[in-house]
Amino acid sequence: MKLFRFGPPENERPGVMLASGAHLDVSAFGQDYDETFFATDGPARLAQWLEANAANCPNVPGSVRRASCVKRPSKIVCVGLNYAKHAAETGAPVPAEPILFFKSTTALCGPDDNVVIPKRSEKTDWEVELAIVIGKKATYVSQDEAFDYIAGYALHNDYSERAFQLERGGQWVKGKSADTFAPLGPFLVTKDEIPDPNKLHLWLRVNGELLQDSNTDDMIFNVPMLVSYISQFMTLLPGDVISTGTPSGVGMGLKPPRFLQPGDVVTLGIEGLGEQRQTAVAFS
Ligand code: ZN
C-alpha cells in the first residue's frame, strides 16, 4: 500500500494510492498517519476499510499539494556518513559505529515544496536518502526482529546547511533543521511492497545534472542493523523516521564545492518509492 498526505500546510489529509494508480482521499477513515495510526496497526485496518469504502472515496486531483507522507512524528533520527564514498568526499573516516544526529521535526514538508534557503545561508546542500518509518514501539530490538518494527519506507532529502552544520560549533543539528529541510514522500510504501530495502537504486539531480547515483547496498550499516542499533539508545515510537544516510555526490564534496542558489531545481528518487522535485527559493 502507498500512503500519502495532501492539502495545504496545517490542513493536510490522508490519502491512498491504489495499484491502479488512483489517488483516493481517505479522510472518511477518520485517522491521519500519526503515532496512534501506526501503533494500532493502521495500515492493515485501512486496507480492510478500503475493501468496503474505496468506491465512495473522492479522488485527489494531481494538482493538489502533496504533504509529508507521515504526520509530524516524535523524532527524525538521522545516520551520518553511512556510505563509504560519501565519508571519503567529506574528508571524514569511515565510522566504526553509526553516527546519529537529530533533525527537527518542524523541517518536514511535502515532496515538491520549495526548499527555502535559510537566512544567512551560503552552503545549502542536498542529500538523497532512504527513510524508514517505524511501525511499532521499539526498545532494545535485535537485528533479527528489526523488520517487525518497520511500517514502511519513504524518500527523503536531508537538506543540510554546511556552514551551520560544521563551522558554527557543536552538533550537526543546526545545519539540518531549517523549515523545508526534510521533504518526505511522495509516499510511505508499506514494507510488504519493498522486499529488500538494502538493495534500492537512489539518485539525485540538480538542474538536470546527475550528481548522486548509488544503491542502498552500498550502505555501511543496513536497515535492520540501524533499527536495532538506534533502539539500544532510545525508544523509537510508531511513526518515527530514521533517515539512513546519503551516498556521495553532495555539493560539499564537489570540486569546487557547489551549493544551492535561488532558482535551482533538485529532483531525486528511489526505486519503488517515487520521486521528488524542489525549487530553491530565498527566505523572505
Ligand atoms: Zn543525511
Tab-separated table of C-alpha atoms and ligand atoms in Angstrom:
chain	number	residue	atom	x	y	z
A	1	MET	CA	0.000	0.000	0.000
A	2	LYS	CA	1.154	3.543	-0.749
A	3	LEU	CA	0.093	6.150	1.793
A	4	PHE	CA	0.317	9.846	1.036
A	5	ARG	CA	-0.952	13.069	2.569
A	6	PHE	CA	-2.233	16.103	0.716
A	7	GLY	CA	-3.656	19.576	1.077
A	8	PRO	CA	-2.335	22.908	2.355
A	9	PRO	CA	0.071	23.078	5.335
A	10	GLU	CA	-1.758	22.799	8.695
A	11	ASN	CA	-4.764	21.275	6.908
A	12	GLU	CA	-3.309	18.074	5.493
A	13	ARG	CA	-5.342	14.929	4.981
A	14	PRO	CA	-4.625	11.232	4.373
A	15	GLY	CA	-4.761	9.540	1.003
A	16	VAL	CA	-4.027	6.148	-0.521
A	17	MET	CA	-2.637	5.384	-3.945
A	18	LEU	CA	-4.111	2.152	-5.272
A	19	ALA	CA	-2.338	-0.347	-7.526
A	20	SER	CA	-4.484	1.061	-10.357
A	21	GLY	CA	-2.805	4.441	-9.878
A	22	ALA	CA	-5.940	6.037	-8.449
A	23	HIS	CA	-5.312	8.547	-5.649
A	24	LEU	CA	-8.090	8.336	-3.053
A	25	ASP	CA	-8.955	10.800	-0.315
A	26	VAL	CA	-9.412	8.591	2.760
A	27	SER	CA	-10.347	11.362	5.208
A	28	ALA	CA	-13.503	9.371	5.947
A	29	PHE	CA	-11.355	6.660	7.541
A	30	GLY	CA	-11.065	9.158	10.369
A	31	GLN	CA	-7.359	8.935	11.172
A	32	ASP	CA	-4.273	10.701	9.910
A	33	TYR	CA	-0.905	8.918	9.569
A	34	ASP	CA	0.406	9.635	13.047
A	35	GLU	CA	1.731	7.760	16.063
A	36	THR	CA	-1.703	6.433	17.022
A	37	PHE	CA	-2.377	5.217	13.481
A	38	PHE	CA	0.842	3.185	13.299
A	39	ALA	CA	0.592	1.997	16.919
A	40	THR	CA	-2.819	0.476	16.249
A	41	ASP	CA	-1.999	-1.471	13.095
A	42	GLY	CA	-3.277	1.384	10.947
A	43	PRO	CA	-2.095	0.161	7.523
A	44	ALA	CA	-3.891	-3.194	7.943
A	45	ARG	CA	-7.051	-1.560	9.317
A	46	LEU	CA	-7.045	0.960	6.475
A	47	ALA	CA	-6.629	-1.788	3.866
A	48	GLN	CA	-9.621	-3.592	5.330
A	49	TRP	CA	-11.689	-0.390	5.479
A	50	LEU	CA	-10.897	0.278	1.815
A	51	GLU	CA	-12.415	-3.037	0.759
A	52	ALA	CA	-15.829	-1.707	1.758
A	53	ASN	CA	-15.323	2.006	1.219
A	54	ALA	CA	-12.914	2.659	-1.660
A	55	ALA	CA	-15.743	3.169	-4.139
A	56	ASN	CA	-17.075	6.066	-2.054
A	57	CYS	CA	-13.742	7.842	-1.597
A	58	PRO	CA	-13.232	11.009	-3.652
A	59	ASN	CA	-10.261	11.192	-5.995
A	60	VAL	CA	-7.415	13.565	-5.141
A	61	PRO	CA	-6.594	15.733	-8.174
A	62	GLY	CA	-2.981	15.700	-9.361
A	63	SER	CA	-2.858	19.478	-8.912
A	64	VAL	CA	-3.263	19.280	-5.124
A	65	ARG	CA	-0.145	19.783	-2.974
A	66	ARG	CA	1.443	16.611	-1.592
A	67	ALA	CA	2.473	16.828	2.060
A	68	SER	CA	4.933	14.854	4.181
A	69	CYS	CA	3.706	11.252	3.987
A	70	VAL	CA	3.626	10.962	7.787
A	71	LYS	CA	2.179	13.463	10.224
A	72	ARG	CA	4.832	15.161	12.367
A	73	PRO	CA	6.447	12.313	14.358
A	74	SER	CA	8.103	12.388	17.764
A	75	LYS	CA	11.535	12.450	16.127
A	76	ILE	CA	13.620	12.199	12.993
A	77	VAL	CA	16.805	10.248	13.687
A	78	CYS	CA	19.476	10.572	11.024
A	79	VAL	CA	22.546	8.481	10.295
A	80	GLY	CA	25.727	10.278	9.245
A	81	LEU	CA	28.416	9.028	6.869
A	82	ASN	CA	26.717	5.703	6.129
A	83	TYR	CA	28.201	5.329	2.626
A	84	ALA	CA	31.971	4.868	2.371
A	85	LYS	CA	32.445	7.108	-0.692
A	86	HIS	CA	30.413	9.869	0.960
A	87	ALA	CA	32.591	9.666	4.092
A	88	ALA	CA	35.645	9.983	1.827
A	89	GLU	CA	34.283	13.048	-0.022
A	90	THR	CA	33.668	14.849	3.270
A	91	GLY	CA	37.182	14.002	4.458
A	92	ALA	CA	35.828	12.013	7.418
A	93	PRO	CA	36.962	8.487	8.380
A	94	VAL	CA	34.530	5.582	7.865
A	95	PRO	CA	32.777	5.308	11.245
A	96	ALA	CA	33.153	2.183	13.405
A	97	GLU	CA	29.583	2.590	14.684
A	98	PRO	CA	26.668	4.531	13.184
A	99	ILE	CA	26.866	8.295	13.727
A	100	LEU	CA	23.473	9.540	14.894
A	101	PHE	CA	22.007	13.007	14.943
A	102	PHE	CA	18.553	14.536	15.113
A	103	LYS	CA	16.746	16.672	12.610
A	104	SER	CA	13.991	18.965	13.835
A	105	THR	CA	10.519	17.611	13.066
A	106	THR	CA	9.463	21.132	12.015
A	107	ALA	CA	11.751	20.694	8.990
A	108	LEU	CA	9.262	18.214	7.479
A	109	CYS	CA	7.483	19.275	4.321
A	110	GLY	CA	5.963	17.919	1.149
A	111	PRO	CA	7.985	16.212	-1.590
A	112	ASP	CA	7.515	19.011	-4.136
A	113	ASP	CA	7.502	22.046	-1.822
A	114	ASN	CA	10.079	24.745	-2.454
A	115	VAL	CA	13.254	24.366	-0.407
A	116	VAL	CA	13.754	27.653	1.418
A	117	ILE	CA	17.409	28.687	1.675
A	118	PRO	CA	17.723	29.913	5.281
A	119	LYS	CA	18.668	33.461	6.256
A	120	ARG	CA	22.444	33.976	6.074
A	121	SER	CA	22.962	30.624	4.346
A	122	GLU	CA	25.704	30.253	1.762
A	123	LYS	CA	26.059	26.458	1.837
A	124	THR	CA	22.650	24.799	1.412
A	125	ASP	CA	23.291	21.249	0.193
A	126	TRP	CA	21.279	18.161	-0.836
A	127	GLU	CA	21.280	14.516	0.391
A	128	VAL	CA	19.025	11.847	-1.153
A	129	GLU	CA	18.246	9.199	1.491
A	130	LEU	CA	16.156	6.135	2.220
A	131	ALA	CA	13.903	6.814	5.216
A	132	ILE	CA	12.490	4.092	7.452
A	133	VAL	CA	9.128	4.699	9.157
A	134	ILE	CA	8.706	2.852	12.449
A	135	GLY	CA	5.523	0.816	12.905
A	136	LYS	CA	5.780	-0.378	16.495
A	137	LYS	CA	7.364	0.930	19.723
A	138	ALA	CA	10.967	-0.294	19.623
A	139	THR	CA	13.275	-0.578	22.649
A	140	TYR	CA	16.341	-2.880	22.675
A	141	VAL	CA	15.288	-4.631	19.480
A	142	SER	CA	17.577	-7.289	17.981
A	143	GLN	CA	18.604	-7.239	14.324
A	144	ASP	CA	16.656	-10.466	13.764
A	145	GLU	CA	13.373	-8.888	14.840
A	146	ALA	CA	14.026	-5.414	13.418
A	147	PHE	CA	11.728	-5.779	10.389
A	148	ASP	CA	8.776	-6.429	12.737
A	149	TYR	CA	9.161	-2.829	13.924
A	150	ILE	CA	9.123	-1.203	10.490
A	151	ALA	CA	5.925	0.141	8.888
A	152	GLY	CA	7.486	1.063	5.576
A	153	TYR	CA	9.858	3.295	3.660
A	154	ALA	CA	9.919	6.716	2.034
A	155	LEU	CA	12.142	9.001	0.009
A	156	HIS	CA	13.803	11.808	1.985
A	157	ASN	CA	16.042	14.728	1.038
A	158	ASP	CA	18.160	15.501	4.115
A	159	TYR	CA	18.888	19.141	3.267
A	160	SER	CA	21.931	20.430	5.104
A	161	GLU	CA	23.435	23.884	5.583
A	162	ARG	CA	27.129	23.004	5.757
A	163	ALA	CA	28.361	26.155	7.458
A	164	PHE	CA	25.659	25.866	10.134
A	165	GLN	CA	26.433	22.133	10.445
A	166	LEU	CA	30.232	22.182	10.536
A	167	GLU	CA	31.564	25.702	11.096
A	168	ARG	CA	29.355	27.076	13.863
A	169	GLY	CA	30.383	24.729	16.701
A	170	GLY	CA	28.653	21.851	18.447
A	171	GLN	CA	26.281	19.354	16.891
A	172	TRP	CA	25.152	18.915	13.294
A	173	VAL	CA	21.523	19.656	14.226
A	174	LYS	CA	21.895	23.382	13.452
A	175	GLY	CA	22.572	22.633	9.808
A	176	LYS	CA	19.818	20.053	9.422
A	177	SER	CA	16.735	21.614	10.903
A	178	ALA	CA	15.585	24.660	8.936
A	179	ASP	CA	11.997	24.735	7.695
A	180	THR	CA	11.593	22.715	4.455
A	181	PHE	CA	14.856	20.801	5.067
A	182	ALA	CA	13.044	17.440	5.273
A	183	PRO	CA	10.809	16.748	2.264
A	184	LEU	CA	9.388	13.273	2.923
A	185	GLY	CA	7.394	11.312	0.354
A	186	PRO	CA	5.563	11.283	-2.022
A	187	PHE	CA	4.521	8.005	-0.382
A	188	LEU	CA	5.076	5.844	2.598
A	189	VAL	CA	5.345	2.462	0.876
A	190	THR	CA	4.443	-0.338	3.271
A	191	LYS	CA	7.214	-2.866	3.841
A	192	ASP	CA	5.374	-5.722	2.096
A	193	GLU	CA	5.965	-3.879	-1.208
A	194	ILE	CA	9.717	-3.462	-0.643
A	195	PRO	CA	11.146	-6.970	-0.245
A	196	ASP	CA	14.745	-5.786	0.136
A	197	PRO	CA	15.330	-2.191	1.296
A	198	ASN	CA	19.050	-2.944	1.299
A	199	LYS	CA	19.079	-3.078	-2.490
A	200	LEU	CA	17.408	0.023	-3.930
A	201	HIS	CA	18.744	2.402	-6.560
A	202	LEU	CA	18.731	6.057	-5.449
A	203	TRP	CA	19.674	9.207	-7.351
A	204	LEU	CA	19.562	12.994	-7.285
A	205	ARG	CA	19.907	15.665	-9.959
A	206	VAL	CA	20.439	19.422	-9.721
A	207	ASN	CA	19.137	21.332	-12.750
A	208	GLY	CA	19.059	18.011	-14.588
A	209	GLU	CA	22.679	17.069	-13.853
A	210	LEU	CA	23.052	13.657	-12.211
A	211	LEU	CA	25.112	14.194	-9.045
A	212	GLN	CA	24.130	11.286	-6.769
A	213	ASP	CA	23.671	7.808	-8.260
A	214	SER	CA	24.067	4.851	-5.929
A	215	ASN	CA	22.348	1.899	-4.293
A	216	THR	CA	21.398	1.203	-0.694
A	217	ASP	CA	23.503	-1.973	-0.952
A	218	ASP	CA	26.472	0.386	-0.504
A	219	MET	CA	25.349	1.387	2.988
A	220	ILE	CA	27.898	0.588	5.697
A	221	PHE	CA	25.147	-0.174	8.252
A	222	ASN	CA	21.989	-1.697	6.767
A	223	VAL	CA	18.309	-1.271	7.625
A	224	PRO	CA	17.847	-3.931	10.346
A	225	MET	CA	21.196	-3.046	11.904
A	226	LEU	CA	20.191	0.632	12.167
A	227	VAL	CA	16.776	-0.048	13.731
A	228	SER	CA	18.377	-2.372	16.269
A	229	TYR	CA	21.304	-0.052	16.949
A	230	ILE	CA	19.248	3.101	17.481
A	231	SER	CA	16.855	1.229	19.781
A	232	GLN	CA	19.767	0.498	22.133
A	233	PHE	CA	19.969	4.236	22.866
A	234	MET	CA	16.357	5.451	22.706
A	235	THR	CA	12.807	4.210	22.271
A	236	LEU	CA	11.556	4.566	18.729
A	237	LEU	CA	7.848	5.351	18.589
A	238	PRO	CA	5.387	4.424	15.835
A	239	GLY	CA	5.630	6.976	13.044
A	240	ASP	CA	9.221	7.947	13.911
A	241	VAL	CA	11.513	8.427	10.937
A	242	ILE	CA	15.057	7.098	10.552
A	243	SER	CA	16.988	8.595	7.653
A	244	THR	CA	19.718	6.180	6.689
A	245	GLY	CA	22.426	8.454	5.244
A	246	THR	CA	23.384	9.694	1.815
A	247	PRO	CA	25.733	8.431	-0.903
A	248	SER	CA	28.493	10.508	-2.475
A	249	GLY	CA	27.753	13.425	-4.775
A	250	VAL	CA	26.686	16.113	-2.309
A	251	GLY	CA	27.629	19.726	-3.063
A	252	MET	CA	30.321	19.994	-0.397
A	253	GLY	CA	32.139	17.034	-1.988
A	254	LEU	CA	32.306	18.529	-5.491
A	255	LYS	CA	35.435	20.246	-6.754
A	256	PRO	CA	34.901	23.123	-6.454
A	257	PRO	CA	32.076	22.761	-3.879
A	258	ARG	CA	28.654	23.769	-5.121
A	259	PHE	CA	25.643	24.901	-3.124
A	260	LEU	CA	22.064	25.784	-3.965
A	261	GLN	CA	21.096	29.159	-5.363
A	262	PRO	CA	17.559	30.510	-5.754
A	263	GLY	CA	16.043	29.014	-8.898
A	264	ASP	CA	17.975	25.732	-8.764
A	265	VAL	CA	15.772	22.677	-9.237
A	266	VAL	CA	16.513	19.467	-7.307
A	267	THR	CA	14.962	16.189	-8.454
A	268	LEU	CA	15.518	12.850	-6.735
A	269	GLY	CA	14.144	9.365	-6.452
A	270	ILE	CA	14.468	5.871	-5.020
A	271	GLU	CA	13.434	2.705	-6.829
A	272	GLY	CA	9.861	1.873	-5.753
A	273	LEU	CA	9.463	4.945	-3.546
A	274	GLY	CA	8.669	7.646	-6.110
A	275	GLU	CA	10.277	10.969	-6.924
A	276	GLN	CA	10.526	14.496	-5.520
A	277	ARG	CA	11.113	17.892	-7.082
A	278	GLN	CA	12.103	21.018	-5.156
A	279	THR	CA	12.867	24.527	-6.376
A	280	ALA	CA	15.261	26.538	-4.212
A	281	VAL	CA	13.995	29.931	-3.105
A	282	ALA	CA	15.451	32.624	-0.862
A	283	PHE	CA	13.966	33.137	2.606
A	284	SER	CA	11.513	36.016	2.525
B	1	ZN	ZN	21.928	12.843	5.734
